[in-house]
PDB file of C-alpha atoms and ligand atoms in Angstrom:
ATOM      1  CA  UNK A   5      94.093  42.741  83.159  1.00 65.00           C
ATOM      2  CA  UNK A   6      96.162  45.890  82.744  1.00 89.00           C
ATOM      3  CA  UNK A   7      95.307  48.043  80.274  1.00 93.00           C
ATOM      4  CA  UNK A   8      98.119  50.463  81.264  1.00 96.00           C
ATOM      5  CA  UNK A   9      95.349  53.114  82.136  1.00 98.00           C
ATOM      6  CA  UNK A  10      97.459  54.502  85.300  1.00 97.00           C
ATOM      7  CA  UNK A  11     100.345  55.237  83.013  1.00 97.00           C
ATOM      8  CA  UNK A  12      97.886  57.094  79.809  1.00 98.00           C
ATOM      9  CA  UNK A  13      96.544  59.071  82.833  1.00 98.00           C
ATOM     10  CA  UNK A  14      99.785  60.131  84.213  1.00 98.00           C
ATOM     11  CA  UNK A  15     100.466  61.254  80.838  1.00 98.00           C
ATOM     12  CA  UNK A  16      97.163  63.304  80.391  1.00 98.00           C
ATOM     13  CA  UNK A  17      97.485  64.671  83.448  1.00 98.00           C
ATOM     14  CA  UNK A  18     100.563  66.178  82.727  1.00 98.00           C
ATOM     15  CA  UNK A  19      99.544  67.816  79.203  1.00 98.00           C
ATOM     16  CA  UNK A  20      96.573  69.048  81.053  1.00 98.00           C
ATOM     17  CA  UNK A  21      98.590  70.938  83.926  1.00 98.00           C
ATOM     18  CA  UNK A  22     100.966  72.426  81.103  1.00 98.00           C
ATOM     19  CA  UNK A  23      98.311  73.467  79.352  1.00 98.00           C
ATOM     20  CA  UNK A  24      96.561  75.303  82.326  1.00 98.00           C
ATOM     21  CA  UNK A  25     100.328  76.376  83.212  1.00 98.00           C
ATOM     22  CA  UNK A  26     100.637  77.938  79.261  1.00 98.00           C
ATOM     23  CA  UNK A  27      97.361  80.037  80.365  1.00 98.00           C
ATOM     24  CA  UNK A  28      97.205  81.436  83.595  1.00 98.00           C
ATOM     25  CA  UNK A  29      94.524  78.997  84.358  1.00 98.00           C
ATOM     26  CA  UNK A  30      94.210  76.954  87.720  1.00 98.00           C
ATOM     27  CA  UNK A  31      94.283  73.206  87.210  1.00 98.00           C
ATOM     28  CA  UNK A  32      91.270  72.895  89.114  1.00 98.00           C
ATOM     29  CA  UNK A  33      88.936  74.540  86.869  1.00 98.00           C
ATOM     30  CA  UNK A  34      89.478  71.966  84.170  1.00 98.00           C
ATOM     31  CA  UNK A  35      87.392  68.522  84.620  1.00 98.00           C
ATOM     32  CA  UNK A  36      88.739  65.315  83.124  1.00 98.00           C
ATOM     33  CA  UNK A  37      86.316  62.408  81.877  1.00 98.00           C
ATOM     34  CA  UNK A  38      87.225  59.620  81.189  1.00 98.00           C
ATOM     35  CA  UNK A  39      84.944  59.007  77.612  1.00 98.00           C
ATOM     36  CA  UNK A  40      84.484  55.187  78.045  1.00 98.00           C
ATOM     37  CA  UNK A  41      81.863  54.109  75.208  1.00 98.00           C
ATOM     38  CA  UNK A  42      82.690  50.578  73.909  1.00 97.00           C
ATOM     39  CA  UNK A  43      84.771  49.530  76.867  1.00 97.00           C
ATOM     40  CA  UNK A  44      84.544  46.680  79.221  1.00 97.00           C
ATOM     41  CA  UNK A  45      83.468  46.851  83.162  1.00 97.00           C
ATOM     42  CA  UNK A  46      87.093  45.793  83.832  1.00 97.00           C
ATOM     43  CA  UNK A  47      88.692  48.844  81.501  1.00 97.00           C
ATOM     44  CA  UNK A  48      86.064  51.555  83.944  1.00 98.00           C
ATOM     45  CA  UNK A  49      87.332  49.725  86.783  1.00 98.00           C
ATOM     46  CA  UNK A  50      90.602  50.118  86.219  1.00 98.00           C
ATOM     47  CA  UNK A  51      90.075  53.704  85.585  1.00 98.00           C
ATOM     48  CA  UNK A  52      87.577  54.001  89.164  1.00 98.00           C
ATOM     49  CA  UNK A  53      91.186  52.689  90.906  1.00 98.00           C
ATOM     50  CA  UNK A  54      93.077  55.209  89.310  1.00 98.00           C
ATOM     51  CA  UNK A  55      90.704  57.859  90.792  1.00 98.00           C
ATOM     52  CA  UNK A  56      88.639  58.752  87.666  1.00 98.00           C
ATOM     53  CA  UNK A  57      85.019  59.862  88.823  1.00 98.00           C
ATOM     54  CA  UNK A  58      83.419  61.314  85.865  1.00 98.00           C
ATOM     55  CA  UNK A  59      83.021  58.944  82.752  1.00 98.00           C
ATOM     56  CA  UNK A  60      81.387  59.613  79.120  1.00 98.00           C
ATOM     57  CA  UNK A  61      79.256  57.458  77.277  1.00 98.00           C
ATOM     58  CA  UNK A  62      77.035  58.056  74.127  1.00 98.00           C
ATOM     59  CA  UNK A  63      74.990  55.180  73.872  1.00 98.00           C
ATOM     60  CA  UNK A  64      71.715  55.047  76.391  1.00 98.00           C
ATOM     61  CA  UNK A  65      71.790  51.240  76.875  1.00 98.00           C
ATOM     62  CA  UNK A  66      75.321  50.990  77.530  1.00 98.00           C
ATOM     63  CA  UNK A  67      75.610  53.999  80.183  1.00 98.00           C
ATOM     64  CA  UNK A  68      72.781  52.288  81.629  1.00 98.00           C
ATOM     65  CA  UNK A  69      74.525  48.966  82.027  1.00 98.00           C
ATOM     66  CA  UNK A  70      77.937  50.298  83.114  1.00 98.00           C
ATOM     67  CA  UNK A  71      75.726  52.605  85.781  1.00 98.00           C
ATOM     68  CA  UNK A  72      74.063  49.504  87.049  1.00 98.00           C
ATOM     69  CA  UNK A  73      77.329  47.424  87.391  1.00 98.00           C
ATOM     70  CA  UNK A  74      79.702  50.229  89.089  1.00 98.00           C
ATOM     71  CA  UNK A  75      79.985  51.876  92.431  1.00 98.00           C
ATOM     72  CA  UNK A  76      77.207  54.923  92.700  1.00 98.00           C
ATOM     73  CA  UNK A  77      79.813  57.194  93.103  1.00 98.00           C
ATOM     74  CA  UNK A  78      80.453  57.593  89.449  1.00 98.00           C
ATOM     75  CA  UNK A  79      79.330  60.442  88.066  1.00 98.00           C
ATOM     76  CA  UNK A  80      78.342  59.334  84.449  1.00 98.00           C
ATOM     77  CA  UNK A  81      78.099  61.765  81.209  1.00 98.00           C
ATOM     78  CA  UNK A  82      75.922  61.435  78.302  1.00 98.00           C
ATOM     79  CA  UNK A  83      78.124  63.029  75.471  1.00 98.00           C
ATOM     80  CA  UNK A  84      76.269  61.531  72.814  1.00 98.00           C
ATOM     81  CA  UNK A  85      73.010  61.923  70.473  1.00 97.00           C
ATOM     82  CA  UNK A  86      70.230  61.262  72.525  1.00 98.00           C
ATOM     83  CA  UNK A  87      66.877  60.368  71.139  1.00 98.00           C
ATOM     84  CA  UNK A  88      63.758  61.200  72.639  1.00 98.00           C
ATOM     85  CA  UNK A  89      62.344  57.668  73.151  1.00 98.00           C
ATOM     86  CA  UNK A  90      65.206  56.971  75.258  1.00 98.00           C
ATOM     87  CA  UNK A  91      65.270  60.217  77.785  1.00 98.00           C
ATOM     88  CA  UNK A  92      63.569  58.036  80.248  1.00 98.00           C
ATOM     89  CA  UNK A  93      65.787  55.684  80.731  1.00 98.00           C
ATOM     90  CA  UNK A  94      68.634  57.989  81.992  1.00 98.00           C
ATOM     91  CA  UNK A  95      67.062  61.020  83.525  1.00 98.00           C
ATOM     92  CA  UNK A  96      67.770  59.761  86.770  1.00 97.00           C
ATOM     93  CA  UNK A  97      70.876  58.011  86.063  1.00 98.00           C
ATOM     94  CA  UNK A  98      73.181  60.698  84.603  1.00 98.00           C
ATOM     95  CA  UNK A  99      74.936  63.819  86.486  1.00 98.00           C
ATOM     96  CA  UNK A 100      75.251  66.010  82.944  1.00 98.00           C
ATOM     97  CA  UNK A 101      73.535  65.378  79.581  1.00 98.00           C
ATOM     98  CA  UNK A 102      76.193  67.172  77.225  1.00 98.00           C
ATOM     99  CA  UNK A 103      74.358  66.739  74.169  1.00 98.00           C
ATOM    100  CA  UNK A 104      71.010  68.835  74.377  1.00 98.00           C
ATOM    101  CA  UNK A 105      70.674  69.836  70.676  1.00 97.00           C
ATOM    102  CA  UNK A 106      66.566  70.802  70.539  1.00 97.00           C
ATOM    103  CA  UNK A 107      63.926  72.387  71.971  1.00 98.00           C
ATOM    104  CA  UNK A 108      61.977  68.942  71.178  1.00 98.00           C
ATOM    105  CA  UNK A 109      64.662  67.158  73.369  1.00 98.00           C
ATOM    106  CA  UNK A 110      64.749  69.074  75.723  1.00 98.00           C
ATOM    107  CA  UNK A 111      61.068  69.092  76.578  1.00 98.00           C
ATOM    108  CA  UNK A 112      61.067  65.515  76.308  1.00 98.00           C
ATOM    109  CA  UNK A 113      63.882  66.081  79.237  1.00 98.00           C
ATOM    110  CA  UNK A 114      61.817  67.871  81.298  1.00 98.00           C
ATOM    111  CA  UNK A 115      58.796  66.008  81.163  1.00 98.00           C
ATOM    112  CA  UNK A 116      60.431  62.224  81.878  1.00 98.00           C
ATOM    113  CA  UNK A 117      62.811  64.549  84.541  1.00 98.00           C
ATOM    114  CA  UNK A 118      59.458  65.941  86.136  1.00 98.00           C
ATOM    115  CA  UNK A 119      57.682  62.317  86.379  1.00 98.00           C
ATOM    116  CA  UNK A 120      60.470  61.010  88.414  1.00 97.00           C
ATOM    117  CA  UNK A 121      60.941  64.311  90.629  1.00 98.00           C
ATOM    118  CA  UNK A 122      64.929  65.229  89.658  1.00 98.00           C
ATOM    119  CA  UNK A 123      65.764  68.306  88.200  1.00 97.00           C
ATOM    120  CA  UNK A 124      68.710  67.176  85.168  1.00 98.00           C
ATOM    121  CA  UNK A 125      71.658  69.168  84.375  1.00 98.00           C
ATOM    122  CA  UNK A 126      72.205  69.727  80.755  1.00 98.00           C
ATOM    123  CA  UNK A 127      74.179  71.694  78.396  1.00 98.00           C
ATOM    124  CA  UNK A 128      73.193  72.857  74.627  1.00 98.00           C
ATOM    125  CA  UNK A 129      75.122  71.122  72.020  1.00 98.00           C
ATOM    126  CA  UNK A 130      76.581  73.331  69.698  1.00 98.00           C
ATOM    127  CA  UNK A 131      77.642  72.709  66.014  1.00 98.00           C
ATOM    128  CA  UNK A 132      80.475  75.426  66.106  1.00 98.00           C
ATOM    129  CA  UNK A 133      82.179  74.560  62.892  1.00 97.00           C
ATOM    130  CA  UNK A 134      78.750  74.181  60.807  1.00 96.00           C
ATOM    131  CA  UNK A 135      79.570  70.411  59.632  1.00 96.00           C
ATOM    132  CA  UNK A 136      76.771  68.562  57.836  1.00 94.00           C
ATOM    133  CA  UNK A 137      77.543  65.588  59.942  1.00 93.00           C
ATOM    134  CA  UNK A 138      77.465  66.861  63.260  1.00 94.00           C
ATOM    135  CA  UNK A 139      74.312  67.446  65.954  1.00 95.00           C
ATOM    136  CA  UNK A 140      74.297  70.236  67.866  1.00 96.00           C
ATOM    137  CA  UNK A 141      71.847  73.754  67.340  1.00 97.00           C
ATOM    138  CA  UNK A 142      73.602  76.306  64.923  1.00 96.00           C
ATOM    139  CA  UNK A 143      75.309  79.109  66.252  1.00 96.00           C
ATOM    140  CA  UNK A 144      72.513  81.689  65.112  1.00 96.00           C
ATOM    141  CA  UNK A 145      69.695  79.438  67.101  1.00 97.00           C
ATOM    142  CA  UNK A 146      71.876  78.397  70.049  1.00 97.00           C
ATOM    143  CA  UNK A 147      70.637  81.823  72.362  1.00 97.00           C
ATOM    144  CA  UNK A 148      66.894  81.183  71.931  1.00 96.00           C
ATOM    145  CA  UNK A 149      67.289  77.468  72.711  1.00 97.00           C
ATOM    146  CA  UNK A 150      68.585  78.841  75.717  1.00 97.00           C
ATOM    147  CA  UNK A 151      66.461  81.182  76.675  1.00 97.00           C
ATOM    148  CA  UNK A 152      63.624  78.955  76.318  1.00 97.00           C
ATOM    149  CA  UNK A 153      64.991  76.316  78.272  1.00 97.00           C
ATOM    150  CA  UNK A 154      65.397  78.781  80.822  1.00 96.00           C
ATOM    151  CA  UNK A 155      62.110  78.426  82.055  1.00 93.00           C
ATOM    152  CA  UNK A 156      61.947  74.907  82.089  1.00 97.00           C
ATOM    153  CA  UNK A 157      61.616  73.795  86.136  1.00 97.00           C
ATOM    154  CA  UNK A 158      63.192  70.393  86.204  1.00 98.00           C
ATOM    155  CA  UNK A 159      66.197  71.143  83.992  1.00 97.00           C
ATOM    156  CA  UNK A 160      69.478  72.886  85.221  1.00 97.00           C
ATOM    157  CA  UNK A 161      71.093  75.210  82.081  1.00 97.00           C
ATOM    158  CA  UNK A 162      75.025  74.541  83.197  1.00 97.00           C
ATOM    159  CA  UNK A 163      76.608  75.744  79.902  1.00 98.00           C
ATOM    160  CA  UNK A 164      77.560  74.952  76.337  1.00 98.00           C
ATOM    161  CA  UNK A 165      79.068  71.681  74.347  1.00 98.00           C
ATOM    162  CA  UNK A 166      80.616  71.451  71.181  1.00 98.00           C
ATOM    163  CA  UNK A 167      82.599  68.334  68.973  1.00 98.00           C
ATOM    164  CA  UNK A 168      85.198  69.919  66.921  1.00 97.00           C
ATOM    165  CA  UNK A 169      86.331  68.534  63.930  1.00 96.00           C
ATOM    166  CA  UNK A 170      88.687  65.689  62.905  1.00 95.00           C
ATOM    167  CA  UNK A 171      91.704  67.424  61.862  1.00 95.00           C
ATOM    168  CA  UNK A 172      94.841  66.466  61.999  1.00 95.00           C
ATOM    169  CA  UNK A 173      96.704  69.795  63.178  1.00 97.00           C
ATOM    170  CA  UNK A 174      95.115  70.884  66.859  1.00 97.00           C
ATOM    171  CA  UNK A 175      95.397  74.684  66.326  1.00 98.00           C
ATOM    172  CA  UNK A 176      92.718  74.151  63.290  1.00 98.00           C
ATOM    173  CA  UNK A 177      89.863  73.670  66.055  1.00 98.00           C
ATOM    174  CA  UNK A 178      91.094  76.945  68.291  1.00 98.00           C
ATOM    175  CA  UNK A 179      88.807  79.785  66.342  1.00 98.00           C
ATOM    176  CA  UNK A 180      85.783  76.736  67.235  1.00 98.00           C
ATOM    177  CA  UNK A 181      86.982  77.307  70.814  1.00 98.00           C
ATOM    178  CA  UNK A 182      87.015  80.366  70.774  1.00 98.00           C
ATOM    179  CA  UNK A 183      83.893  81.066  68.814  1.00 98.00           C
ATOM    180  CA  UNK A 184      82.142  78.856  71.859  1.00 98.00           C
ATOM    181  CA  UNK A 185      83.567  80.477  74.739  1.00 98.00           C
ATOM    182  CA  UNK A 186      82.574  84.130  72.879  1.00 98.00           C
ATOM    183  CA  UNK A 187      78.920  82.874  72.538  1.00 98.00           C
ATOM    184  CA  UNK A 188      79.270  81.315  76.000  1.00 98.00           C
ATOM    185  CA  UNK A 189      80.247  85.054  77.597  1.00 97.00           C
ATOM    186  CA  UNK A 190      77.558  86.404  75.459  1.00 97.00           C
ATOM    187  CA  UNK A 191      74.601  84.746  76.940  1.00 97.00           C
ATOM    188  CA  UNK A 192      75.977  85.250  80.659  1.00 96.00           C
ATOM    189  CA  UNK A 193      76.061  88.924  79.989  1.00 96.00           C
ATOM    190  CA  UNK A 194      72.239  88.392  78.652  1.00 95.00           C
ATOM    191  CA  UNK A 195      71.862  87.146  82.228  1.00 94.00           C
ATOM    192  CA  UNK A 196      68.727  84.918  81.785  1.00 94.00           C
ATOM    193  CA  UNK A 197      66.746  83.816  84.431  1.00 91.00           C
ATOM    194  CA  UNK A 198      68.069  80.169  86.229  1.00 87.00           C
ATOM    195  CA  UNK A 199      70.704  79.898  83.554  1.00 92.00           C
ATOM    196  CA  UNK A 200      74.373  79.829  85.243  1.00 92.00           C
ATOM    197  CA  UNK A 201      76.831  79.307  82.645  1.00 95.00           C
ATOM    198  CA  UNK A 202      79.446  77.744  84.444  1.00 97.00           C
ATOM    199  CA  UNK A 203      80.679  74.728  82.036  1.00 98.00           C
ATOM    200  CA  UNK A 204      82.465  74.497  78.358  1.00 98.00           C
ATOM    201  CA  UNK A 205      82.723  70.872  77.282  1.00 98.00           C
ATOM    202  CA  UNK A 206      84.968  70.968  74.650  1.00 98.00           C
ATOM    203  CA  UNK A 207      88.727  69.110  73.839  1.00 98.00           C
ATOM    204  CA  UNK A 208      88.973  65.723  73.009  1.00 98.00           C
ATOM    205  CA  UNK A 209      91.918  63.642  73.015  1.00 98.00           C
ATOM    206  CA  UNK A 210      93.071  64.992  69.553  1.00 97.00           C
ATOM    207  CA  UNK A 211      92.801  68.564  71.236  1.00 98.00           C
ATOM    208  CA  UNK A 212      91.982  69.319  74.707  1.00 98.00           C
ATOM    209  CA  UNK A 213      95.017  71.410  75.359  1.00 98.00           C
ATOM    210  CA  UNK A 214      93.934  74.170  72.802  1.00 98.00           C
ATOM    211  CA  UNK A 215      90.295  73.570  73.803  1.00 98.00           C
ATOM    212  CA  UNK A 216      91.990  74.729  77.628  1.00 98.00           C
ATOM    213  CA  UNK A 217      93.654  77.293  76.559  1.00 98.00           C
ATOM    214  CA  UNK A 218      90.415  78.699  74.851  1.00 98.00           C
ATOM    215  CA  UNK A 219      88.595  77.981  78.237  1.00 98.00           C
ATOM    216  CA  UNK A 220      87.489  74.619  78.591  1.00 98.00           C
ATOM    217  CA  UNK A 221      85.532  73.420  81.481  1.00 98.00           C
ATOM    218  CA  UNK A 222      85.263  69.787  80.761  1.00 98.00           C
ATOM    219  CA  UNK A 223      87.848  67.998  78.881  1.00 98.00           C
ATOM    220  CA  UNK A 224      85.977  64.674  76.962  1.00 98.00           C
ATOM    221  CA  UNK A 225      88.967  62.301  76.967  1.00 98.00           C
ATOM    222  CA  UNK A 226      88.592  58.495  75.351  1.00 98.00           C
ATOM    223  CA  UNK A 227      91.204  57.203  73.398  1.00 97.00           C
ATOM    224  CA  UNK A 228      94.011  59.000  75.192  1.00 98.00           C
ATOM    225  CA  UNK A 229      92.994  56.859  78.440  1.00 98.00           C
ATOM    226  CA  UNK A 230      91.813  53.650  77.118  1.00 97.00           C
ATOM    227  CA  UNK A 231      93.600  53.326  74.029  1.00 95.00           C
ATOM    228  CA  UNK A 232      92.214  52.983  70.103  1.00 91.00           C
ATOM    229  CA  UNK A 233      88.373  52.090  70.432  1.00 89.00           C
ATOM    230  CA  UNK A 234      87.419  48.622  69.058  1.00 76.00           C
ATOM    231  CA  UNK A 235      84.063  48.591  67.534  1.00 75.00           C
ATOM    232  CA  UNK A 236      82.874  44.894  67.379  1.00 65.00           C
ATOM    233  CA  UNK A 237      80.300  44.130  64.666  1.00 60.00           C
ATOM    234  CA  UNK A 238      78.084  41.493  66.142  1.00 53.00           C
TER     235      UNK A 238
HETATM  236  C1  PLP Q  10      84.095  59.556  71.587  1.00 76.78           C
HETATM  237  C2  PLP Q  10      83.892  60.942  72.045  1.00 76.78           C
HETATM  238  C3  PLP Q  10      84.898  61.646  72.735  1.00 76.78           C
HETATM  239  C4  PLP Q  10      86.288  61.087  72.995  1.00 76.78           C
HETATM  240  O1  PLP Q  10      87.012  60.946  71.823  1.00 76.78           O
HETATM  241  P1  PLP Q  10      88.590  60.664  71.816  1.00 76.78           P
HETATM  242  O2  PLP Q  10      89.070  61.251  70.559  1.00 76.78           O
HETATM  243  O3  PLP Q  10      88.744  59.180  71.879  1.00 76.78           O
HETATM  244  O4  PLP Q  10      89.165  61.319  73.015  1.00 76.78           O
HETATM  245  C5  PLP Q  10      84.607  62.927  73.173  1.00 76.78           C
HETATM  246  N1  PLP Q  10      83.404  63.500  72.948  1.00 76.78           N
HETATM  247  C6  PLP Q  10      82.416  62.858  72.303  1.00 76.78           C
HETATM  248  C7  PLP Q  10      81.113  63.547  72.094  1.00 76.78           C
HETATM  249  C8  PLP Q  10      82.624  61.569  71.819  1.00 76.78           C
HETATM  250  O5  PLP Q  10      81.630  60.934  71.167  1.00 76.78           O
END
């Protein structure tokens, strides 16, 4: 099967080095993963081949069974809403949890993270834009969740995530970007104990190359390498 994943990564590839090129910035600080939620094995493998490393999921069981069935070199991210009842099941499975959104959560984190002895790195969530139908802390609550999961042993702080709106013009999301990487600045010149801000997860395939040009770390990138998402209903 060829889902013509070599060619869709070739293509983000490029956008991503002109859009580091438009900037100043060096390719290298900009992370690509691959968001592969309601794929099949063979679609991740075919990705793996192509040299992808980092992948996104946002359902527990399914990052679970993709981790279990792929080479231990993958480096998997949990980008979605994360209930507490499931924290256990991927504390030791997943490099970053994007989608911390809670002080609740995030105990919940450290306590399943301290059982098993691994210290999880995290970022906060971050509802930029406000919508109603978004997770993520508010912007005016976003420094104390921080702070307070500062002191937690067993979790690693790495940064901030956000989900920008559906919009149909790209350059609608840039003041969101920009509003995160200002709050982001702000709370490494707070410089809290074991908190090193070093990541921005934000850009999607819609509009990664504004989110890089407003200092994205991590660029979360599904359709744009696998193609429309099929959502079966069984
Ligand atoms: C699905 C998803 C993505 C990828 O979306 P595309 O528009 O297909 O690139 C990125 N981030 C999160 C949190 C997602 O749920």
């Amino acid at each position: 099967m060829d889902y013509g994943i070599r060619e869709n990564l070739d293509s983000v590839e490029e956008r991503i080095e002109n859009a580091c090129l438009s900037c100043g910035r060096k390719r290298a600080d900009v992370k690509l993963i691959a968001v592969s939620k309601t794929k099949p094995l063979t679609a991740l493998q075919e990705a793996y081949s192509c040299g992808c490393r980092d992948f996104g999921e946002n359902k527990v069981q399914e990052l679970v069974d993709k981790y279990e069935a792929l080479p231990k070199d993958i480096r998997w991210h949990m980008i979605g809403h994360l209930q507490r009842n499931k924290v256990k099941y991927i504390v030791d499975k997943v490099y970053l949890i994007h989608s911390v959104d809670s002080l609740r959560l995030a105990e919940e984190i450290e306590k399943e993270a301290a059982k098993k002895g691994v210290t999880v790195n995290i970022l906060a969530e971050v509802n930029v834009a406000g919508e109603e139908s978004k997770f993520g802390t508010t912007v005016s609550e976003v420094t104390s969740l921080v702070e307070k999961i500062a002191g937690m042993p067993h979790i690693r702080l790495k940064g901030l995530m956000t989900v920008a709106p559906y919009v149909e013009d790209s350059e609608q999301n840039r003041r969101f970007f920009a509003k995160l990487n200002q709050i982001y600045v702000d709370i490494i010149h707070k410089n809290i104990d074991n908190v090193s801000m070093e990541e921005l997860s934000m850009g999607m395939t819609g509009d990664y190359e504004v989110a890089i040009t407003e200092g994205s770390t991590y660029v979360r990138i599904g359709t744009g390498i696998f193609g429309e998402r099929e959502y079966k209903t069984i």
